[in-house]
PDB file of C-alpha atoms and ligand atoms in Angstrom:
ATOM      1  CA  MET T1247     -90.791  43.293  96.800  1.00  0.00           C
ATOM      2  CA  SER T1248     -92.653  46.491  97.518  1.00  0.00           C
ATOM      3  CA  ASN T1249     -91.476  49.729  95.992  1.00  0.00           C
ATOM      4  CA  ASN T1250     -90.783  51.101  99.422  1.00  0.00           C
ATOM      5  CA  TYR T1251     -88.306  48.369 100.293  1.00  0.00           C
ATOM      6  CA  ILE T1252     -85.382  49.919  98.387  1.00  0.00           C
ATOM      7  CA  ARG T1253     -86.401  53.466  99.300  1.00  0.00           C
ATOM      8  CA  ASP T1254     -86.576  52.606 103.020  1.00  0.00           C
ATOM      9  CA  ASN T1255     -83.279  50.733 102.970  1.00  0.00           C
ATOM     10  CA  LEU T1256     -81.566  53.617 101.193  1.00  0.00           C
ATOM     11  CA  ALA T1257     -82.894  56.063 103.767  1.00  0.00           C
ATOM     12  CA  ALA T1258     -81.685  53.844 106.619  1.00  0.00           C
ATOM     13  CA  VAL T1259     -78.196  53.404 105.109  1.00  0.00           C
ATOM     14  CA  LYS T1260     -77.878  57.145 104.487  1.00  0.00           C
ATOM     15  CA  GLN T1261     -78.976  57.931 108.006  1.00  0.00           C
ATOM     16  CA  HIS T1262     -76.468  55.445 109.397  1.00  0.00           C
ATOM     17  CA  ILE T1263     -73.649  56.946 107.298  1.00  0.00           C
ATOM     18  CA  HIS T1264     -74.611  60.358 108.638  1.00  0.00           C
ATOM     19  CA  GLN T1265     -74.623  59.192 112.252  1.00  0.00           C
ATOM     20  CA  VAL T1266     -71.314  57.348 112.043  1.00  0.00           C
ATOM     21  CA  ALA T1267     -69.676  60.300 110.282  1.00  0.00           C
ATOM     22  CA  VAL T1268     -70.860  62.778 112.894  1.00  0.00           C
ATOM     23  CA  ARG T1269     -69.845  60.632 115.849  1.00  0.00           C
ATOM     24  CA  SER T1270     -66.422  60.128 114.193  1.00  0.00           C
ATOM     25  CA  GLY T1271     -65.970  63.871 113.811  1.00  0.00           C
ATOM     26  CA  ARG T1272     -66.307  63.739 110.030  1.00  0.00           C
ATOM     27  CA  GLU T1273     -68.344  65.649 107.461  1.00  0.00           C
ATOM     28  CA  PRO T1274     -71.161  63.377 106.198  1.00  0.00           C
ATOM     29  CA  ASP T1275     -70.900  65.116 102.809  1.00  0.00           C
ATOM     30  CA  GLU T1276     -67.409  63.785 102.180  1.00  0.00           C
ATOM     31  CA  ILE T1277     -68.758  60.204 102.042  1.00  0.00           C
ATOM     32  CA  THR T1278     -70.252  58.984  98.761  1.00  0.00           C
ATOM     33  CA  LEU T1279     -72.714  56.125  98.923  1.00  0.00           C
ATOM     34  CA  VAL T1280     -72.145  53.851  95.931  1.00  0.00           C
ATOM     35  CA  ALA T1281     -75.188  51.588  95.608  1.00  0.00           C
ATOM     36  CA  VAL T1282     -73.857  48.266  94.314  1.00  0.00           C
ATOM     37  CA  SER T1283     -76.428  47.171  91.743  1.00  0.00           C
ATOM     38  CA  LYS T1284     -74.627  44.085  90.369  1.00  0.00           C
ATOM     39  CA  THR T1285     -77.115  41.297  89.557  1.00  0.00           C
ATOM     40  CA  ARG T1286     -80.062  43.661  90.183  1.00  0.00           C
ATOM     41  CA  SER T1287     -82.653  44.391  87.525  1.00  0.00           C
ATOM     42  CA  LEU T1288     -83.092  47.642  85.645  1.00  0.00           C
ATOM     43  CA  ASP T1289     -86.342  48.179  87.560  1.00  0.00           C
ATOM     44  CA  GLU T1290     -84.610  47.849  90.923  1.00  0.00           C
ATOM     45  CA  VAL T1291     -82.021  50.430  89.859  1.00  0.00           C
ATOM     46  CA  LYS T1292     -84.815  52.742  88.685  1.00  0.00           C
ATOM     47  CA  LEU T1293     -86.460  52.491  92.099  1.00  0.00           C
ATOM     48  CA  ALA T1294     -83.198  53.548  93.710  1.00  0.00           C
ATOM     49  CA  ILE T1295     -82.853  56.450  91.277  1.00  0.00           C
ATOM     50  CA  ASP T1296     -86.420  57.531  92.025  1.00  0.00           C
ATOM     51  CA  ALA T1297     -85.470  57.503  95.699  1.00  0.00           C
ATOM     52  CA  GLY T1298     -82.680  59.984  94.930  1.00  0.00           C
ATOM     53  CA  GLN T1299     -79.667  57.658  94.561  1.00  0.00           C
ATOM     54  CA  LYS T1300     -77.014  58.949  92.137  1.00  0.00           C
ATOM     55  CA  ASP T1301     -73.960  56.649  92.312  1.00  0.00           C
ATOM     56  CA  PHE T1302     -74.059  52.977  91.327  1.00  0.00           C
ATOM     57  CA  GLY T1303     -71.449  50.215  91.330  1.00  0.00           C
ATOM     58  CA  GLU T1304     -71.200  47.251  88.957  1.00  0.00           C
ATOM     59  CA  ASN T1305     -68.629  44.470  88.848  1.00  0.00           C
ATOM     60  CA  THR T1306     -68.996  43.041  85.338  1.00  0.00           C
ATOM     61  CA  VAL T1307     -69.196  44.821  81.997  1.00  0.00           C
ATOM     62  CA  GLN T1308     -71.974  42.554  80.722  1.00  0.00           C
ATOM     63  CA  ASP T1309     -74.308  43.100  83.673  1.00  0.00           C
ATOM     64  CA  ALA T1310     -73.601  46.838  83.652  1.00  0.00           C
ATOM     65  CA  LEU T1311     -74.301  47.269  79.937  1.00  0.00           C
ATOM     66  CA  SER T1312     -77.768  45.778  80.356  1.00  0.00           C
ATOM     67  CA  LYS T1313     -78.613  48.814  82.511  1.00  0.00           C
ATOM     68  CA  ILE T1314     -76.396  51.860  81.954  1.00  0.00           C
ATOM     69  CA  PRO T1315     -77.490  52.683  78.358  1.00  0.00           C
ATOM     70  CA  GLU T1316     -81.147  52.581  79.475  1.00  0.00           C
ATOM     71  CA  LEU T1317     -80.467  55.085  82.226  1.00  0.00           C
ATOM     72  CA  LYS T1318     -78.471  57.749  80.339  1.00  0.00           C
ATOM     73  CA  ALA T1319     -81.144  60.394  80.879  1.00  0.00           C
ATOM     74  CA  THR T1320     -80.942  60.023  84.655  1.00  0.00           C
ATOM     75  CA  ARG T1321     -77.379  61.404  84.906  1.00  0.00           C
ATOM     76  CA  SER T1322     -76.360  58.669  87.288  1.00  0.00           C
ATOM     77  CA  GLU T1323     -72.655  58.092  88.004  1.00  0.00           C
ATOM     78  CA  TRP T1324     -71.337  54.585  87.400  1.00  0.00           C
ATOM     79  CA  HIS T1325     -68.463  52.960  89.245  1.00  0.00           C
ATOM     80  CA  PHE T1326     -66.724  49.845  87.982  1.00  0.00           C
ATOM     81  CA  ILE T1327     -65.733  47.923  91.135  1.00  0.00           C
ATOM     82  CA  GLY T1328     -64.880  44.415  89.893  1.00  0.00           C
ATOM     83  CA  HIS T1329     -61.803  42.914  88.314  1.00  0.00           C
ATOM     84  CA  LEU T1330     -61.456  44.458  84.848  1.00  0.00           C
ATOM     85  CA  GLN T1331     -59.653  42.564  82.090  1.00  0.00           C
ATOM     86  CA  SER T1332     -57.700  45.050  80.005  1.00  0.00           C
ATOM     87  CA  LYS T1333     -59.337  43.807  76.790  1.00  0.00           C
ATOM     88  CA  LYS T1334     -62.653  45.042  78.217  1.00  0.00           C
ATOM     89  CA  ALA T1335     -61.368  48.549  78.932  1.00  0.00           C
ATOM     90  CA  LYS T1336     -62.973  49.719  75.685  1.00  0.00           C
ATOM     91  CA  TYR T1337     -66.437  49.380  77.255  1.00  0.00           C
ATOM     92  CA  ILE T1338     -65.672  51.811  80.069  1.00  0.00           C
ATOM     93  CA  PRO T1339     -65.693  55.253  78.337  1.00  0.00           C
ATOM     94  CA  GLY T1340     -69.183  56.669  77.999  1.00  0.00           C
ATOM     95  CA  ASN T1341     -70.570  54.171  80.507  1.00  0.00           C
ATOM     96  CA  PHE T1342     -68.502  54.535  83.670  1.00  0.00           C
ATOM     97  CA  GLN T1343     -67.110  57.657  85.326  1.00  0.00           C
ATOM     98  CA  TRP T1344     -65.068  55.711  87.879  1.00  0.00           C
ATOM     99  CA  VAL T1345     -62.931  52.555  87.930  1.00  0.00           C
ATOM    100  CA  HIS T1346     -62.065  51.442  91.486  1.00  0.00           C
ATOM    101  CA  SER T1347     -60.013  48.413  90.556  1.00  0.00           C
ATOM    102  CA  VAL T1348     -56.886  49.396  88.609  1.00  0.00           C
ATOM    103  CA  ASP T1349     -54.146  46.926  89.483  1.00  0.00           C
ATOM    104  CA  SER T1350     -51.900  46.755  86.413  1.00  0.00           C
ATOM    105  CA  LEU T1351     -50.036  49.189  84.167  1.00  0.00           C
ATOM    106  CA  LYS T1352     -51.492  47.436  81.142  1.00  0.00           C
ATOM    107  CA  LEU T1353     -55.040  48.108  82.307  1.00  0.00           C
ATOM    108  CA  ALA T1354     -54.200  51.751  83.004  1.00  0.00           C
ATOM    109  CA  GLN T1355     -52.770  52.150  79.500  1.00  0.00           C
ATOM    110  CA  LYS T1356     -55.771  50.433  77.884  1.00  0.00           C
ATOM    111  CA  LEU T1357     -58.175  52.635  79.821  1.00  0.00           C
ATOM    112  CA  SER T1358     -56.334  55.757  78.804  1.00  0.00           C
ATOM    113  CA  SER T1359     -56.279  54.834  75.112  1.00  0.00           C
ATOM    114  CA  ALA T1360     -59.933  53.759  75.249  1.00  0.00           C
ATOM    115  CA  MET T1361     -60.753  57.224  76.581  1.00  0.00           C
ATOM    116  CA  ALA T1362     -58.700  58.856  73.813  1.00  0.00           C
ATOM    117  CA  ASN T1363     -60.507  56.794  71.158  1.00  0.00           C
ATOM    118  CA  SER T1364     -63.948  57.605  72.513  1.00  0.00           C
ATOM    119  CA  ALA T1365     -66.206  60.593  72.066  1.00  0.00           C
ATOM    120  CA  GLU T1366     -65.704  61.487  75.716  1.00  0.00           C
ATOM    121  CA  ASN T1367     -63.958  64.777  76.424  1.00  0.00           C
ATOM    122  CA  SER T1368     -63.577  64.151  80.102  1.00  0.00           C
ATOM    123  CA  LYS T1369     -61.094  62.140  82.118  1.00  0.00           C
ATOM    124  CA  ILE T1370     -61.917  58.904  83.850  1.00  0.00           C
ATOM    125  CA  ASN T1371     -61.494  58.782  87.631  1.00  0.00           C
ATOM    126  CA  CYS T1372     -59.430  55.797  88.715  1.00  0.00           C
ATOM    127  CA  LEU T1373     -58.506  54.220  92.017  1.00  0.00           C
ATOM    128  CA  VAL T1374     -55.749  51.696  92.617  1.00  0.00           C
ATOM    129  CA  GLN T1375     -56.966  48.484  94.237  1.00  0.00           C
ATOM    130  CA  VAL T1376     -54.889  47.236  97.143  1.00  0.00           C
ATOM    131  CA  ASN T1377     -55.124  43.798  98.711  1.00  0.00           C
ATOM    132  CA  VAL T1378     -54.335  44.901 102.252  1.00  0.00           C
ATOM    133  CA  SER T1379     -55.416  41.639 103.826  1.00  0.00           C
ATOM    134  CA  SER T1380     -53.074  39.675 101.523  1.00  0.00           C
ATOM    135  CA  GLU T1381     -55.550  36.864 101.006  1.00  0.00           C
ATOM    136  CA  ASP T1382     -54.459  35.150  97.837  1.00  0.00           C
ATOM    137  CA  SER T1383     -57.921  34.915  96.335  1.00  0.00           C
ATOM    138  CA  LYS T1384     -58.350  38.653  96.079  1.00  0.00           C
ATOM    139  CA  SER T1385     -57.231  40.892  93.289  1.00  0.00           C
ATOM    140  CA  GLY T1386     -55.296  44.070  93.891  1.00  0.00           C
ATOM    141  CA  LEU T1387     -51.706  44.995  94.618  1.00  0.00           C
ATOM    142  CA  ASN T1388     -49.884  43.844  97.713  1.00  0.00           C
ATOM    143  CA  ARG T1389     -49.116  46.625 100.164  1.00  0.00           C
ATOM    144  CA  THR T1390     -45.415  46.733  99.294  1.00  0.00           C
ATOM    145  CA  GLU T1391     -46.175  47.165  95.592  1.00  0.00           C
ATOM    146  CA  VAL T1392     -48.354  50.259  95.947  1.00  0.00           C
ATOM    147  CA  LEU T1393     -45.823  53.096  96.036  1.00  0.00           C
ATOM    148  CA  PRO T1394     -43.588  51.736  93.246  1.00  0.00           C
ATOM    149  CA  PHE T1395     -46.711  51.046  91.156  1.00  0.00           C
ATOM    150  CA  ILE T1396     -48.013  54.595  91.514  1.00  0.00           C
ATOM    151  CA  ASP T1397     -44.582  55.939  90.711  1.00  0.00           C
ATOM    152  CA  GLN T1398     -44.657  53.957  87.451  1.00  0.00           C
ATOM    153  CA  LEU T1399     -48.229  55.019  86.697  1.00  0.00           C
ATOM    154  CA  LEU T1400     -47.331  58.670  87.024  1.00  0.00           C
ATOM    155  CA  GLN T1401     -44.323  58.229  84.769  1.00  0.00           C
ATOM    156  CA  LEU T1402     -46.662  56.941  82.051  1.00  0.00           C
ATOM    157  CA  ASP T1403     -48.339  60.367  82.212  1.00  0.00           C
ATOM    158  CA  LEU T1404     -51.705  59.071  81.011  1.00  0.00           C
ATOM    159  CA  ALA T1405     -53.529  62.226  80.002  1.00  0.00           C
ATOM    160  CA  ARG T1406     -57.038  60.786  80.118  1.00  0.00           C
ATOM    161  CA  ILE T1407     -56.885  59.369  83.635  1.00  0.00           C
ATOM    162  CA  SER T1408     -57.370  61.245  86.864  1.00  0.00           C
ATOM    163  CA  TRP T1409     -55.804  59.253  89.708  1.00  0.00           C
ATOM    164  CA  ARG T1410     -58.158  59.673  92.642  1.00  0.00           C
ATOM    165  CA  GLY T1411     -57.147  57.292  95.439  1.00  0.00           C
ATOM    166  CA  LEU T1412     -57.148  53.744  96.752  1.00  0.00           C
ATOM    167  CA  MET T1413     -59.667  50.929  97.102  1.00  0.00           C
ATOM    168  CA  THR T1414     -59.723  47.768  99.164  1.00  0.00           C
ATOM    169  CA  ILE T1415     -62.012  44.972 100.333  1.00  0.00           C
ATOM    170  CA  GLY T1416     -62.176  44.133 104.050  1.00  0.00           C
ATOM    171  CA  VAL T1417     -61.478  40.792 105.659  1.00  0.00           C
ATOM    172  CA  GLN T1418     -64.654  38.701 105.611  1.00  0.00           C
ATOM    173  CA  GLY T1419     -65.921  37.935 109.117  1.00  0.00           C
ATOM    174  CA  ASP T1420     -63.049  39.568 110.987  1.00  0.00           C
ATOM    175  CA  ASP T1421     -63.772  43.102 112.172  1.00  0.00           C
ATOM    176  CA  ARG T1422     -60.446  43.549 113.907  1.00  0.00           C
ATOM    177  CA  GLN T1423     -58.423  42.675 110.805  1.00  0.00           C
ATOM    178  CA  THR T1424     -60.803  44.695 108.666  1.00  0.00           C
ATOM    179  CA  ARG T1425     -60.255  47.779 110.813  1.00  0.00           C
ATOM    180  CA  ALA T1426     -56.478  47.283 110.633  1.00  0.00           C
ATOM    181  CA  ALA T1427     -56.680  46.928 106.846  1.00  0.00           C
ATOM    182  CA  PHE T1428     -58.802  50.080 106.458  1.00  0.00           C
ATOM    183  CA  SER T1429     -56.531  52.041 108.749  1.00  0.00           C
ATOM    184  CA  GLU T1430     -53.522  50.905 106.757  1.00  0.00           C
ATOM    185  CA  LEU T1431     -55.147  51.959 103.481  1.00  0.00           C
ATOM    186  CA  ARG T1432     -55.689  55.445 104.908  1.00  0.00           C
ATOM    187  CA  GLN T1433     -52.017  55.646 105.873  1.00  0.00           C
ATOM    188  CA  MET T1434     -51.082  54.564 102.357  1.00  0.00           C
ATOM    189  CA  LEU T1435     -53.248  57.305 100.872  1.00  0.00           C
ATOM    190  CA  TYR T1436     -51.444  59.929 102.994  1.00  0.00           C
ATOM    191  CA  GLN T1437     -48.100  58.438 101.997  1.00  0.00           C
ATOM    192  CA  CYS T1438     -48.997  58.664  98.293  1.00  0.00           C
ATOM    193  CA  GLN T1439     -50.230  62.248  98.654  1.00  0.00           C
ATOM    194  CA  HIS T1440     -47.014  63.201 100.409  1.00  0.00           C
ATOM    195  CA  GLU T1441     -44.609  61.248  98.221  1.00  0.00           C
ATOM    196  CA  PHE T1442     -46.052  62.262  94.864  1.00  0.00           C
ATOM    197  CA  GLY T1443     -47.722  65.605  95.664  1.00  0.00           C
ATOM    198  CA  LEU T1444     -51.019  64.458  94.162  1.00  0.00           C
ATOM    199  CA  VAL T1445     -53.748  67.035  94.723  1.00  0.00           C
ATOM    200  CA  ASP T1446     -56.876  65.075  93.821  1.00  0.00           C
ATOM    201  CA  PHE T1447     -55.660  61.751  95.203  1.00  0.00           C
ATOM    202  CA  ASP T1448     -58.080  61.948  98.105  1.00  0.00           C
ATOM    203  CA  GLN T1449     -60.543  59.054  97.821  1.00  0.00           C
ATOM    204  CA  LEU T1450     -60.661  55.905  99.951  1.00  0.00           C
ATOM    205  CA  SER T1451     -63.098  53.325  98.578  1.00  0.00           C
ATOM    206  CA  MET T1452     -63.665  50.913 101.439  1.00  0.00           C
ATOM    207  CA  GLY T1453     -66.641  49.422 103.243  1.00  0.00           C
ATOM    208  CA  MET T1454     -69.445  47.102 102.118  1.00  0.00           C
ATOM    209  CA  SER T1455     -72.795  46.199 103.751  1.00  0.00           C
ATOM    210  CA  ASN T1456     -71.211  44.345 106.652  1.00  0.00           C
ATOM    211  CA  ASP T1457     -68.278  46.663 107.363  1.00  0.00           C
ATOM    212  CA  TYR T1458     -69.111  50.183 106.207  1.00  0.00           C
ATOM    213  CA  THR T1459     -69.444  51.422 109.796  1.00  0.00           C
ATOM    214  CA  ILE T1460     -65.814  50.473 110.458  1.00  0.00           C
ATOM    215  CA  ALA T1461     -64.809  51.922 107.099  1.00  0.00           C
ATOM    216  CA  ILE T1462     -66.323  55.330 107.861  1.00  0.00           C
ATOM    217  CA  GLU T1463     -64.681  55.358 111.284  1.00  0.00           C
ATOM    218  CA  GLU T1464     -61.372  54.679 109.515  1.00  0.00           C
ATOM    219  CA  GLY T1465     -61.774  57.459 106.938  1.00  0.00           C
ATOM    220  CA  SER T1466     -63.633  55.956 103.976  1.00  0.00           C
ATOM    221  CA  THR T1467     -64.911  58.461 101.412  1.00  0.00           C
ATOM    222  CA  MET T1468     -66.730  55.905  99.239  1.00  0.00           C
ATOM    223  CA  VAL T1469     -68.739  53.056 100.690  1.00  0.00           C
ATOM    224  CA  ARG T1470     -69.894  50.333  98.281  1.00  0.00           C
ATOM    225  CA  VAL T1471     -73.173  48.962  99.633  1.00  0.00           C
ATOM    226  CA  GLY T1472     -75.318  46.372  97.861  1.00  0.00           C
ATOM    227  CA  THR T1473     -77.146  43.956 100.146  1.00  0.00           C
ATOM    228  CA  ALA T1474     -78.167  46.543 102.754  1.00  0.00           C
ATOM    229  CA  ILE T1475     -79.978  48.479 100.015  1.00  0.00           C
ATOM    230  CA  PHE T1476     -81.337  45.860  97.611  1.00  0.00           C
ATOM    231  CA  GLY T1477     -81.575  42.787  99.878  1.00  0.00           C
ATOM    232  CA  GLU T1478     -79.753  39.467  99.713  1.00  0.00           C
ATOM    233  CA  ARG T1479     -78.528  38.699  96.208  1.00  0.00           C
ATOM    234  CA  ASN T1480     -79.234  34.955  96.352  1.00  0.00           C
ATOM    235  CA  LEU T1481     -82.921  35.521  97.169  1.00  0.00           C
ATOM    236  CA  ARG T1482     -83.334  36.600  93.550  1.00  0.00           C
ATOM    237  CA  SER T1483     -82.789  33.134  92.197  1.00  0.00           C
ATOM    238  CA  LEU T1484     -85.424  31.522  94.457  1.00  0.00           C
TER     239      LEU T1484
HETATM  240  C1  LIG H 378     -70.553  43.036  95.712  1.00  0.00           C
HETATM  241  C2  LIG H 378     -69.538  44.045  96.097  1.00  0.00           C
HETATM  242  C3  LIG H 378     -69.834  45.028  97.063  1.00  0.00           C
HETATM  243  C4  LIG H 378     -71.158  45.102  97.804  1.00  0.00           C
HETATM  244  O1  LIG H 378     -71.289  44.029  98.680  1.00  0.00           O
HETATM  245  P1  LIG H 378     -72.525  43.926  99.719  1.00  0.00           P
HETATM  246  O2  LIG H 378     -72.043  42.980 100.730  1.00  0.00           O
HETATM  247  O3  LIG H 378     -73.688  43.410  98.935  1.00  0.00           O
HETATM  248  O4  LIG H 378     -72.774  45.282 100.255  1.00  0.00           O
HETATM  249  C5  LIG H 378     -68.847  45.959  97.340  1.00  0.00           C
HETATM  250  N1  LIG H 378     -67.639  45.939  96.735  1.00  0.00           N
HETATM  251  C6  LIG H 378     -67.326  45.013  95.809  1.00  0.00           C
HETATM  252  C7  LIG H 378     -65.978  45.040  95.174  1.00  0.00           C
HETATM  253  C8  LIG H 378     -68.257  44.035  95.462  1.00  0.00           C
HETATM  254  O5  LIG H 378     -67.936  43.111  94.547  1.00  0.00           O
END
């Protein structure tokens, strides 16, 4: 693949985000593009960094740790977006600044103690993953569990975690259901802000390559885009 491939795709995605934001009456600056670099090589990530990309998403610890330590000097921000087993929480501090997929109290506690045991002085930004479409195969909390879960999280008073918002995955191949799911997640965010008086709980991580237009229209502040930037993942194994 030519060096310009990733650069051109990034430019096109950014331009599209800008256009959709403006036509939806939103500030383009309030939308973070997370380039999903799972399965991509270190060189592909470097090309994206050279093209000005700052935020990257990974969904397994192993894949991520083959890249992140090599890229420390670039000051990139790393987002963990996959299912995280609590025993792997110890790999997060120092590598990731965000975890989008918190869905258990145990994981939250492990993340907080991993932060406390690390050399990091900062807090980790966490989002609660919600399975709005209620498809069994997906991880995340069911919609009815969200408010009670956040109530319990806040009672734990985990000093090293900053609770930043909600994340979900759309409904594959169904734009109407996806829009309904995204809209519902936004309502849930407002409900949480209101119910718990959380000041920084303002992030909605929703939208992937095939549905980030809908996501931005429905209020997304973090779109997680892989294929539209780096190309089809399965082409790599050909
Ligand atoms: C892979 C992945 C993405 C990116 O998907 P694309 O279709 O390649 O844009 C976004 N979010 C999560 C949770 C993912 O696992």
